[in-house]
Amino acid sequence: MMFKFLAAVAPAFLATAAMAYPDYPRWTTDIPVDGNFVIGSEFALTWVPQEITETFKLSLYAYNNTPSGYFTGAYGVQYPIFDGQEMYLDEAVPFSKGVYKWEVQAVKPVWKGDGFYYRFTAEFENPLYASSSPRAFHVVD
């Protein structure tokens, strides 16, 4: 009985395991440590193209590096609160494309300079949810 079950299930399992899932994007864009990108300029985010039809959701996340407040945790320890803001750039970027061009902009008009860090995030299924980001940078005038 067990052999019949395995004989029936094994082909479906092997077919699922052999499906091509996207790998994490291998970013090739050179973002320098504490890099500054000028508002209005064009930025090319690049990665090694993958020969698959899947896509990823590309977003830009910004956060300040100065606490906007504090909260009290266990044992009275004070923890900083950092504000963050997310901007979706594209809901379906093909893994096969290898480049995404973005006109540099701040997520909020005052969120620029070295007080704020920005980073791209690619969200996709592999076969579960996964995400990947290259190095963080600043947006400046």
mmCIF file of C-alpha atoms in Angstrom:
data_model
loop_
_atom_site.group_PDB
_atom_site.id
_atom_site.type_symbol
_atom_site.label_atom_id
_atom_site.label_comp_id
_atom_site.label_asym_id
_atom_site.label_seq_id
_atom_site.Cartn_x
_atom_site.Cartn_y
_atom_site.Cartn_z
ATOM 1 C CA MET A 1 0.000 0.000 0.000
ATOM 2 C CA MET A 2 2.791 2.435 0.898
ATOM 3 C CA PHE A 3 4.560 1.697 -2.400
ATOM 4 C CA LYS A 4 1.399 2.552 -4.379
ATOM 5 C CA PHE A 5 1.110 5.839 -2.515
ATOM 6 C CA LEU A 6 4.758 6.732 -3.206
ATOM 7 C CA ALA A 7 4.434 5.694 -6.850
ATOM 8 C CA ALA A 8 1.437 7.998 -7.219
ATOM 9 C CA VAL A 9 2.890 10.989 -5.315
ATOM 10 C CA ALA A 10 6.561 10.876 -6.347
ATOM 11 C CA PRO A 11 6.107 12.120 -9.954
ATOM 12 C CA ALA A 12 4.078 15.132 -8.801
ATOM 13 C CA PHE A 13 6.612 15.923 -6.079
ATOM 14 C CA LEU A 14 9.553 15.656 -8.475
ATOM 15 C CA ALA A 15 7.810 17.819 -11.075
ATOM 16 C CA THR A 16 7.216 20.519 -8.447
ATOM 17 C CA ALA A 17 10.797 20.321 -7.197
ATOM 18 C CA ALA A 18 12.123 20.692 -10.763
ATOM 19 C CA MET A 19 10.152 23.899 -11.473
ATOM 20 C CA ALA A 20 12.322 26.956 -12.073
ATOM 21 C CA TYR A 21 11.907 29.452 -9.271
ATOM 22 C CA PRO A 22 13.579 32.850 -9.393
ATOM 23 C CA ASP A 23 16.853 33.174 -7.575
ATOM 24 C CA TYR A 24 17.629 36.264 -5.523
ATOM 25 C CA PRO A 25 18.601 39.079 -7.882
ATOM 26 C CA ARG A 26 22.382 39.328 -8.158
ATOM 27 C CA TRP A 27 22.689 43.105 -8.108
ATOM 28 C CA THR A 28 25.412 44.515 -10.358
ATOM 29 C CA THR A 29 24.794 48.219 -9.706
ATOM 30 C CA ASP A 30 27.742 49.784 -7.907
ATOM 31 C CA ILE A 31 26.210 51.816 -5.072
ATOM 32 C CA PRO A 32 29.055 53.354 -3.057
ATOM 33 C CA VAL A 33 28.902 53.363 0.737
ATOM 34 C CA ASP A 34 26.970 56.516 1.724
ATOM 35 C CA GLY A 35 26.428 57.220 -1.994
ATOM 36 C CA ASN A 36 24.532 60.372 -2.961
ATOM 37 C CA PHE A 37 22.098 60.362 -5.904
ATOM 38 C CA VAL A 38 20.812 63.703 -7.220
ATOM 39 C CA ILE A 39 17.052 64.327 -7.449
ATOM 40 C CA GLY A 40 15.963 64.466 -11.105
ATOM 41 C CA SER A 41 18.891 62.402 -12.402
ATOM 42 C CA GLU A 42 18.445 58.936 -13.898
ATOM 43 C CA PHE A 43 19.603 55.933 -11.895
ATOM 44 C CA ALA A 44 19.967 52.476 -13.445
ATOM 45 C CA LEU A 45 19.455 49.580 -11.053
ATOM 46 C CA THR A 46 20.996 46.496 -12.673
ATOM 47 C CA TRP A 47 21.128 42.767 -11.969
ATOM 48 C CA VAL A 48 22.172 39.586 -13.725
ATOM 49 C CA PRO A 49 19.192 38.625 -15.962
ATOM 50 C CA GLN A 50 17.568 35.243 -15.329
ATOM 51 C CA GLU A 51 16.038 33.158 -18.121
ATOM 52 C CA ILE A 52 12.622 32.851 -16.494
ATOM 53 C CA THR A 53 9.239 34.513 -17.000
ATOM 54 C CA GLU A 54 8.630 35.483 -13.352
ATOM 55 C CA THR A 55 8.578 39.073 -12.140
ATOM 56 C CA PHE A 56 9.312 40.897 -8.897
ATOM 57 C CA LYS A 57 7.741 43.897 -7.179
ATOM 58 C CA LEU A 58 10.232 46.765 -6.906
ATOM 59 C CA SER A 59 9.869 49.332 -4.172
ATOM 60 C CA LEU A 60 11.932 52.097 -2.648
ATOM 61 C CA TYR A 61 12.123 52.340 1.122
ATOM 62 C CA ALA A 62 13.389 55.408 2.980
ATOM 63 C CA TYR A 63 14.081 55.801 6.668
ATOM 64 C CA ASN A 64 15.580 58.504 8.817
ATOM 65 C CA ASN A 65 18.751 57.840 10.781
ATOM 66 C CA THR A 66 17.783 60.105 13.691
ATOM 67 C CA PRO A 67 15.199 58.727 16.129
ATOM 68 C CA SER A 68 11.837 60.490 16.068
ATOM 69 C CA GLY A 69 11.141 59.285 19.586
ATOM 70 C CA TYR A 70 11.659 56.438 22.031
ATOM 71 C CA PHE A 71 9.580 53.723 23.623
ATOM 72 C CA THR A 72 10.140 51.856 26.840
ATOM 73 C CA GLY A 73 10.708 48.144 26.484
ATOM 74 C CA ALA A 74 11.251 45.362 28.944
ATOM 75 C CA TYR A 75 13.053 46.281 32.154
ATOM 76 C CA GLY A 76 12.691 49.997 31.369
ATOM 77 C CA VAL A 77 15.109 49.948 28.432
ATOM 78 C CA GLN A 78 14.613 52.853 26.010
ATOM 79 C CA TYR A 79 14.461 51.885 22.304
ATOM 80 C CA PRO A 80 14.613 54.415 19.439
ATOM 81 C CA ILE A 81 11.797 54.823 16.907
ATOM 82 C CA PHE A 82 12.867 55.475 13.307
ATOM 83 C CA ASP A 83 10.337 56.724 10.767
ATOM 84 C CA GLY A 84 10.105 54.957 7.426
ATOM 85 C CA GLN A 85 8.231 55.424 4.161
ATOM 86 C CA GLU A 86 7.789 53.035 1.229
ATOM 87 C CA MET A 87 7.132 53.895 -2.430
ATOM 88 C CA TYR A 88 6.207 51.169 -4.929
ATOM 89 C CA LEU A 89 8.006 51.743 -8.231
ATOM 90 C CA ASP A 90 6.812 48.797 -10.339
ATOM 91 C CA GLU A 91 4.530 45.849 -9.550
ATOM 92 C CA ALA A 92 5.981 43.478 -12.176
ATOM 93 C CA VAL A 93 9.641 43.885 -13.168
ATOM 94 C CA PRO A 94 10.783 40.886 -15.269
ATOM 95 C CA PHE A 95 13.776 38.999 -13.806
ATOM 96 C CA SER A 96 14.900 38.604 -17.438
ATOM 97 C CA LYS A 97 15.147 42.375 -18.041
ATOM 98 C CA GLY A 98 18.356 43.035 -16.076
ATOM 99 C CA VAL A 99 17.843 46.790 -15.666
ATOM 100 C CA TYR A 100 15.318 49.216 -14.169
ATOM 101 C CA LYS A 101 15.723 52.949 -14.805
ATOM 102 C CA TRP A 102 14.440 55.300 -12.145
ATOM 103 C CA GLU A 103 14.276 59.095 -12.022
ATOM 104 C CA VAL A 104 15.690 59.897 -8.584
ATOM 105 C CA GLN A 105 13.124 61.427 -6.244
ATOM 106 C CA ALA A 106 12.572 61.726 -2.518
ATOM 107 C CA VAL A 107 9.645 59.840 -0.961
ATOM 108 C CA LYS A 108 8.749 63.083 0.853
ATOM 109 C CA PRO A 109 10.008 66.572 -0.107
ATOM 110 C CA VAL A 110 12.018 66.988 3.110
ATOM 111 C CA TRP A 111 13.407 63.427 3.146
ATOM 112 C CA LYS A 112 16.730 64.143 1.487
ATOM 113 C CA GLY A 113 20.354 64.508 2.487
ATOM 114 C CA ASP A 114 22.508 62.408 4.776
ATOM 115 C CA GLY A 115 19.798 62.236 7.456
ATOM 116 C CA PHE A 116 17.847 59.703 5.375
ATOM 117 C CA TYR A 117 18.787 56.365 3.877
ATOM 118 C CA TYR A 118 17.113 54.855 0.819
ATOM 119 C CA ARG A 119 17.173 51.297 -0.473
ATOM 120 C CA PHE A 120 15.520 49.309 -3.220
ATOM 121 C CA THR A 121 13.678 46.114 -2.375
ATOM 122 C CA ALA A 122 12.701 43.334 -4.765
ATOM 123 C CA GLU A 123 9.852 41.161 -3.463
ATOM 124 C CA PHE A 124 9.064 37.822 -5.096
ATOM 125 C CA GLU A 125 8.114 34.203 -4.457
ATOM 126 C CA ASN A 126 10.842 31.571 -4.360
ATOM 127 C CA PRO A 127 8.584 29.427 -3.786
ATOM 128 C CA LEU A 128 7.830 31.328 -0.576
ATOM 129 C CA TYR A 129 8.015 35.087 -0.120
ATOM 130 C CA ALA A 130 11.525 36.504 -0.383
ATOM 131 C CA SER A 131 13.130 39.906 -0.746
ATOM 132 C CA SER A 132 16.504 41.324 -1.649
ATOM 133 C CA SER A 133 18.146 44.740 -1.509
ATOM 134 C CA PRO A 134 21.401 46.251 -2.754
ATOM 135 C CA ARG A 135 23.323 48.780 -0.603
ATOM 136 C CA ALA A 136 21.527 51.820 0.886
ATOM 137 C CA PHE A 137 22.148 55.376 -0.386
ATOM 138 C CA HIS A 138 21.123 59.037 0.093
ATOM 139 C CA VAL A 139 18.942 61.243 -2.129
ATOM 140 C CA VAL A 140 20.187 64.837 -2.414
ATOM 141 C CA ASP A 141 19.412 68.112 -4.244
#
